[in-house]
Short mmCIF file of C-alpha atoms in Angstrom, two decimals:
data_model
loop_
_atom_site.label_atom_id
_atom_site.label_comp_id
_atom_site.label_asym_id
_atom_site.label_seq_id
_atom_site.Cartn_x
_atom_site.Cartn_y
_atom_site.Cartn_z
CA MET A 292 -0.54 -22.39 9.39
CA GLN A 293 -3.21 -23.29 7.92
CA ALA A 294 -3.27 -25.82 5.15
CA PHE A 295 -3.26 -25.25 1.43
CA LYS A 296 -2.31 -26.84 -1.94
CA TYR A 297 0.90 -27.52 -3.19
CA PHE A 298 2.58 -26.68 -7.08
CA GLN A 299 5.56 -27.85 -8.82
CA PRO A 300 5.24 -26.39 -12.35
CA LYS A 301 8.29 -27.03 -14.89
CA ASP A 302 8.02 -23.56 -16.80
CA VAL A 303 7.04 -19.90 -16.15
CA GLN A 304 3.90 -20.44 -18.79
CA GLY A 305 2.51 -23.19 -16.47
CA ALA A 306 3.21 -21.25 -13.21
CA MET A 307 1.93 -18.49 -14.46
CA ASP A 308 -1.26 -20.17 -15.79
CA LEU A 309 -1.51 -21.12 -12.51
CA MET A 310 -1.26 -18.11 -10.96
CA ARG A 311 -4.45 -16.36 -12.92
CA ALA A 312 -6.10 -19.58 -11.90
CA HIS A 313 -6.20 -19.51 -8.27
CA GLU A 314 -7.07 -15.87 -6.55
CA LYS A 315 -5.73 -16.72 -3.60
CA ALA A 316 -2.08 -18.34 -3.93
CA MET A 317 1.68 -16.85 -3.24
CA PHE A 318 4.72 -18.19 -5.65
CA ILE A 319 7.41 -20.04 -3.17
CA ALA A 320 10.93 -19.80 -4.24
CA GLY A 321 13.47 -20.16 -0.69
CA GLY A 322 10.68 -20.08 1.58
CA THR A 323 13.10 -17.84 4.29
CA ASN A 324 10.94 -14.51 4.23
CA LEU A 325 7.27 -16.84 3.48
CA LEU A 326 6.75 -19.51 5.82
CA ASP A 327 7.24 -17.74 8.24
CA LEU A 328 4.85 -15.27 7.66
CA MET A 329 2.70 -18.26 7.61
CA LYS A 330 3.46 -19.31 10.97
CA LEU A 331 2.38 -15.83 12.17
CA HIS A 332 -1.12 -16.52 10.19
CA VAL A 333 0.18 -13.15 8.53
CA ALA A 334 0.57 -15.24 5.17
CA GLU A 335 -2.43 -17.49 4.80
CA PRO A 336 -2.53 -18.40 0.90
CA GLU A 337 -4.23 -21.33 0.03
CA VAL A 338 -2.48 -22.26 -2.65
CA LEU A 339 1.36 -22.79 -2.62
CA ILE A 340 3.01 -22.50 -6.42
CA ASP A 341 6.98 -24.14 -5.90
CA ILE A 342 9.48 -21.93 -8.52
CA ASN A 343 12.57 -24.42 -7.71
CA ALA A 344 11.17 -25.58 -10.92
CA LEU A 345 12.04 -23.32 -13.31
CA PRO A 346 15.03 -22.47 -15.49
CA LEU A 347 16.06 -19.18 -14.22
CA ARG A 348 19.29 -19.49 -11.47
CA THR A 349 22.11 -18.92 -14.20
CA MET A 350 24.23 -15.89 -14.21
CA GLN A 351 24.88 -14.46 -17.76
CA MET A 352 26.37 -12.44 -19.53
CA ARG A 353 23.11 -11.06 -21.96
CA ASN A 354 24.51 -8.06 -24.26
CA LYS A 355 27.15 -6.32 -22.02
CA ARG A 356 24.71 -6.97 -19.51
CA PHE A 357 25.00 -9.37 -16.69
CA PHE A 358 21.35 -11.59 -15.67
CA ILE A 359 21.42 -12.88 -12.42
CA GLY A 360 18.46 -14.87 -12.68
CA ALA A 361 15.42 -14.75 -10.01
CA LEU A 362 15.83 -18.15 -8.10
CA ALA A 363 20.39 -17.82 -7.97
CA LEU A 364 20.27 -18.52 -4.88
CA ASN A 365 22.16 -15.38 -2.47
CA SER A 366 24.52 -17.38 -1.37
CA ASP A 367 25.53 -18.24 -4.88
CA VAL A 368 26.01 -14.91 -5.86
CA ALA A 369 28.09 -13.56 -3.89
CA GLN A 370 31.12 -16.24 -4.83
CA ASN A 371 29.64 -16.06 -8.17
CA GLU A 372 33.52 -14.82 -10.16
CA THR A 373 31.52 -11.95 -12.68
CA VAL A 374 30.38 -10.33 -9.25
CA GLN A 375 33.21 -10.52 -7.17
CA ARG A 376 35.27 -8.83 -9.93
CA ASN A 377 32.53 -6.43 -11.34
CA TYR A 378 30.17 -6.07 -8.92
CA PRO A 379 31.79 -6.49 -5.11
CA LEU A 380 29.52 -3.96 -4.14
CA LEU A 381 26.63 -6.38 -4.51
CA ALA A 382 28.72 -9.53 -2.82
CA GLU A 383 29.92 -7.01 -0.04
CA ALA A 384 25.51 -6.87 0.80
CA LEU A 385 25.05 -9.90 -0.21
CA LEU A 386 27.48 -11.42 2.49
CA ALA A 387 26.10 -8.63 4.99
CA GLY A 388 22.14 -9.84 5.42
CA ALA A 389 21.15 -12.97 6.29
CA SER A 390 23.40 -16.17 8.32
CA PRO A 391 24.69 -18.39 6.09
CA GLN A 392 22.24 -21.05 6.07
CA LEU A 393 19.85 -18.34 5.71
CA ARG A 394 21.75 -17.21 1.86
CA ASN A 395 22.26 -21.00 0.79
CA MET A 396 17.89 -20.62 0.34
CA ALA A 397 17.29 -17.38 -0.04
CA THR A 398 16.48 -16.28 -3.62
CA VAL A 399 17.59 -13.24 -5.89
CA GLY A 400 13.41 -12.50 -6.72
CA GLY A 401 12.62 -13.60 -2.90
CA ASN A 402 15.52 -10.87 -1.96
CA LEU A 403 13.15 -8.41 -3.58
CA LEU A 404 10.01 -9.35 -2.65
CA GLN A 405 10.87 -9.84 0.73
CA LYS A 406 7.71 -8.29 3.57
CA THR A 407 9.38 -6.25 6.87
CA ARG A 408 9.52 -7.31 9.34
CA CYS A 409 7.79 -4.27 11.40
CA VAL A 410 6.90 -6.02 14.60
CA TYR A 411 3.55 -5.00 14.66
CA PHE A 412 3.13 -6.48 11.45
CA ASN A 413 4.38 -9.59 12.07
CA ASP A 414 1.17 -9.59 15.09
CA PRO A 415 -1.86 -10.23 13.88
CA THR A 416 -3.53 -8.97 17.08
CA PHE A 417 -2.00 -5.28 16.85
CA ALA A 418 -3.35 -2.34 13.86
CA CYS A 419 -1.77 -2.96 10.72
CA ASN A 420 -2.22 -0.60 7.24
CA LYS A 421 -0.01 -2.92 5.98
CA ARG A 422 -1.50 -5.99 6.33
CA ASN A 423 -4.59 -5.01 6.95
CA PRO A 424 -5.75 -1.44 4.27
CA GLY A 425 -7.43 0.80 6.49
CA SER A 426 -6.44 -1.40 10.64
CA GLY A 427 -4.85 1.79 11.44
CA CYS A 428 -0.89 1.73 12.61
CA SER A 429 -0.12 0.46 16.26
CA ALA A 430 3.85 1.69 14.80
CA LEU A 431 3.71 5.24 14.39
CA GLU A 432 3.10 5.53 18.51
CA GLY A 433 4.89 2.29 19.23
CA TRP A 434 8.16 0.81 19.91
CA THR A 435 9.65 2.99 16.89
CA ARG A 436 13.82 2.36 17.02
CA GLN A 437 13.49 -0.01 14.15
CA HIS A 438 11.92 1.92 12.17
CA ALA A 439 11.69 4.40 8.85
CA VAL A 440 12.04 8.63 8.93
CA LEU A 441 12.18 8.43 5.11
CA GLY A 442 9.57 8.08 3.02
CA THR A 443 7.09 7.20 5.42
CA SER A 444 3.22 8.34 5.57
CA PRO A 445 0.88 8.62 8.50
CA HIS A 446 -0.24 4.79 7.12
CA CYS A 447 2.86 2.98 7.75
CA ILE A 448 6.17 4.13 9.54
CA ALA A 449 8.13 0.19 8.16
CA THR A 450 10.64 -0.15 7.16
CA HIS A 451 12.19 -2.31 3.50
CA PRO A 452 15.13 -5.12 5.73
CA SER A 453 16.52 -6.25 2.23
CA ASP A 454 20.78 -5.08 1.97
CA MET A 455 20.80 -6.91 -2.00
CA ALA A 456 17.44 -4.07 -2.65
CA VAL A 457 20.08 -1.48 -1.44
CA ALA A 458 23.21 -2.12 -3.67
CA LEU A 459 21.41 -2.72 -6.67
CA ASN A 460 19.76 0.76 -6.39
CA ALA A 461 23.29 2.24 -6.32
CA LEU A 462 24.47 -0.18 -8.77
CA ASP A 463 21.19 1.32 -10.87
CA GLY A 464 20.23 -2.77 -11.77
CA GLU A 465 16.93 -3.57 -13.80
CA VAL A 466 14.38 -5.84 -12.61
CA VAL A 467 13.76 -8.56 -16.40
CA ILE A 468 9.76 -8.70 -15.42
CA GLN A 469 7.37 -11.91 -17.23
CA GLY A 470 4.35 -10.05 -17.74
CA PRO A 471 0.83 -12.23 -19.99
CA THR A 472 2.11 -11.22 -22.94
CA GLN A 473 5.32 -10.22 -23.02
CA GLU A 474 8.58 -9.66 -20.84
CA ARG A 475 9.02 -5.93 -19.27
CA ARG A 476 11.84 -4.20 -17.62
CA ILE A 477 12.19 -1.61 -14.58
CA PRO A 478 14.94 0.07 -13.67
CA ILE A 479 15.22 -0.82 -9.11
CA ARG A 480 15.13 2.71 -8.37
CA SER A 481 11.10 2.06 -9.25
CA PHE A 482 10.42 -1.62 -8.21
CA HIS A 483 9.78 -0.69 -5.20
CA LEU A 484 6.79 1.77 -3.54
CA GLU A 485 6.92 4.47 -0.85
CA PRO A 486 3.74 3.89 1.35
CA GLY A 487 1.10 6.61 1.41
CA ASP A 488 -2.24 5.83 0.93
CA THR A 489 -1.68 1.90 -0.22
CA PRO A 490 0.75 0.54 2.17
CA GLN A 491 -0.29 -2.93 1.00
CA LYS A 492 1.23 -2.33 -2.23
CA GLU A 493 4.88 -2.99 -2.12
CA THR A 494 6.15 -2.55 -5.47
CA VAL A 495 4.91 -1.83 -9.28
CA LEU A 496 4.89 -6.27 -9.57
CA ASN A 497 1.46 -7.16 -10.75
CA ARG A 498 -0.08 -9.80 -9.39
CA ASP A 499 -0.70 -11.94 -12.89
CA GLU A 500 4.03 -11.61 -13.20
CA LEU A 501 6.74 -12.67 -12.15
CA ILE A 502 10.30 -11.54 -11.87
CA LEU A 503 12.97 -13.49 -13.86
CA GLY A 504 16.05 -12.06 -12.68
CA VAL A 505 17.37 -8.35 -12.21
CA GLU A 506 20.15 -6.97 -14.58
CA LEU A 507 23.35 -5.16 -14.69
CA ALA A 508 26.20 -2.93 -16.58
CA GLU A 509 28.73 -3.17 -17.34
CA PRO A 510 30.91 -1.42 -14.92
CA LEU A 511 32.47 2.24 -15.82
CA LYS A 512 36.59 2.96 -16.21
CA GLY A 513 37.58 4.00 -12.88
CA GLN A 514 34.51 2.63 -11.41
CA THR A 515 34.75 1.98 -7.71
CA SER A 516 32.34 0.64 -4.98
CA ARG A 517 31.86 0.83 -0.64
CA TYR A 518 29.30 -0.66 1.27
CA VAL A 519 28.48 -0.02 5.06
CA LYS A 520 26.09 -2.07 7.29
CA VAL A 521 25.23 -0.96 10.51
CA ARG A 522 23.33 -3.23 13.21
CA ASP A 523 23.30 -4.11 16.81
CA ARG A 524 25.46 -6.75 16.33
CA SER A 525 28.31 -8.58 14.44
CA SER A 526 26.05 -11.33 13.22
CA TYR A 527 22.95 -11.42 11.68
CA ALA A 528 20.80 -8.71 11.95
CA PHE A 529 18.75 -6.24 10.01
CA ALA A 530 20.60 -2.64 8.80
CA LEU A 531 20.17 0.05 11.93
CA VAL A 532 21.47 1.38 9.08
CA SER A 533 22.95 1.25 5.64
CA ALA A 534 25.00 2.83 2.61
CA ALA A 535 26.17 1.49 -0.64
CA THR A 536 28.03 4.16 -3.01
CA VAL A 537 29.43 3.63 -6.61
CA LEU A 538 31.60 6.98 -7.42
CA VAL A 539 33.33 7.11 -11.21
CA MET A 540 36.38 8.41 -10.46
CA ASP A 541 39.08 10.56 -12.73
CA GLY A 542 41.97 10.83 -10.34
CA SER A 543 40.54 12.68 -7.39
CA THR A 544 37.51 14.24 -9.13
CA ILE A 545 33.94 12.46 -9.36
CA ARG A 546 33.01 11.84 -12.78
CA GLU A 547 29.21 9.61 -11.03
CA SER A 548 27.76 8.76 -8.51
CA ARG A 549 25.05 7.01 -7.27
CA VAL A 550 23.74 6.38 -3.75
CA ALA A 551 21.44 4.68 -1.51
CA LEU A 552 20.68 3.61 1.64
CA GLY A 553 19.11 0.99 4.34
CA GLY A 554 17.17 0.48 7.76
CA VAL A 555 15.78 4.58 6.89
CA ALA A 556 13.58 4.49 4.76
CA THR A 557 9.92 2.51 3.68
CA ARG A 558 11.99 1.20 1.01
CA PRO A 559 15.60 1.42 -0.05
CA TRP A 560 16.33 5.07 -0.60
CA PRO A 561 17.76 6.36 -3.09
CA ALA A 562 18.90 10.00 -2.41
CA SER A 563 19.70 11.36 -5.65
CA SER A 564 20.11 14.49 -4.13
CA ALA A 565 23.98 13.33 -2.41
CA GLU A 566 24.68 12.40 -6.16
CA ALA A 567 24.27 15.77 -7.34
CA ILE A 568 26.20 16.72 -5.30
CA LEU A 569 28.52 14.69 -5.08
CA LYS A 570 29.57 15.04 -9.30
CA GLY A 571 31.66 16.55 -10.17
CA GLY A 572 32.79 17.19 -6.36
CA ARG A 573 36.29 16.63 -5.06
CA ALA A 574 37.34 13.36 -2.82
CA GLU A 575 37.24 14.86 0.60
CA ASP A 576 35.30 15.01 3.95
CA ALA A 577 34.05 18.16 3.07
CA VAL A 578 32.54 17.48 -0.18
CA PHE A 579 31.16 14.33 1.33
CA GLN A 580 29.04 15.30 5.10
CA LYS A 581 27.82 18.04 2.07
CA ALA A 582 26.50 15.05 0.53
CA ALA A 583 25.29 12.42 3.56
CA ASP A 584 23.90 16.73 4.90
CA ALA A 585 21.78 16.12 1.97
CA ALA A 586 20.76 12.23 1.79
CA MET A 587 19.18 12.37 4.94
CA GLN A 588 17.08 16.13 4.63
CA GLY A 589 13.72 15.31 5.00
CA ALA A 590 13.94 13.16 7.36
CA VAL A 591 10.47 12.61 10.06
CA PRO A 592 11.99 11.26 12.94
CA ARG A 593 10.23 9.39 15.60
CA LYS A 594 10.77 9.22 19.54
CA MET A 595 13.15 6.43 19.80
CA ASN A 596 14.88 6.64 16.21
CA ALA A 597 16.33 9.55 15.87
CA PHE A 598 19.78 8.39 15.91
CA LYS A 599 18.96 6.95 12.97
CA ILE A 600 20.27 10.15 10.62
CA ASP A 601 22.46 11.26 12.28
CA LEU A 602 24.71 6.98 12.39
CA ALA A 603 22.82 7.55 8.28
CA LYS A 604 25.26 10.23 7.61
CA ARG A 605 27.86 8.76 9.14
CA ALA A 606 27.83 5.88 7.34
CA LEU A 607 27.61 7.35 4.27
CA ARG A 608 30.83 9.56 5.16
CA ARG A 609 32.61 6.55 5.95
CA ALA A 610 30.94 4.19 2.34
CA LEU A 611 32.30 7.26 0.36
CA GLN A 612 36.05 7.58 1.90
CA GLU A 613 36.53 3.83 1.71
CA ALA A 614 34.61 3.91 -1.81
CA SER A 615 37.40 6.69 -3.05
CA SER A 616 39.74 5.36 -2.49
CA GLY A 617 39.23 1.34 -3.11
CA GLN A 618 40.30 -0.18 -5.57
CA ARG A 619 38.90 1.11 -9.39
CA TRP A 620 37.74 -0.42 -11.90
CA GLY A 621 39.32 -0.92 -15.71
#
């Protein structure tokens, strides 16, 4: 790990001033991802701006929307009474991610910005367009069991690792961002980017901006949800595939639906085609199968990850079955 300067500002403006003053500075909060990358020489900031003293840990209702501060710990969010009552999908996803020790350090903002766990990104001896633009992608012909089948490009096939972001996609969350002069809000579904020709650009967040938190709308009457994660072992593993579903039920009819997938794409993957099939349909397996087929349409497998296509369909069907028969809100 290379030497770096360290600052701990007390307010948002101070943190942003420091970022603007130092070209090779990075924010650090829980450090559960960044410190590993620094040890591997994948990240080499000259300045670390520790934002843990900023007043961004609160969780509260604001104008009928639930605000979760960027520095709220994953473990605290999962145990929050409002989250468990109104957004159990979010609690399920958080508790399915990482270990208890990591959840006690990891923050909401850091979770949204965490880097891929692609082995070729984490090893500087391999070519990686995400780490070093224009250098190539060793993953394309490499060990691809964990890699993406949706949203890929000839420059990158790395999966996004977050469980929380998949749940937030299904919950239609908004990311609240402090810019140089004012706040702006970005729907979570527009926050993460596909790699295209610029895999190093992973979100719409600019360097002179800071995530303040995320906001969730109140659940609708009849809303129900489920998060299903499939992994190689029952504890502490990233998703091979995951499925987050939110259904608004009227008897046995699906009035509204939101679906997102994890582990299969280069970003948390909103499955709009599946949502279109579910809306207005009956909660029955034939409809769920059709939605699952639509969700994985266009998937491009590599030699070691074709199994993800069928596995993701099965996970989504199970999530839909369990959500439609689960407890409803209101």
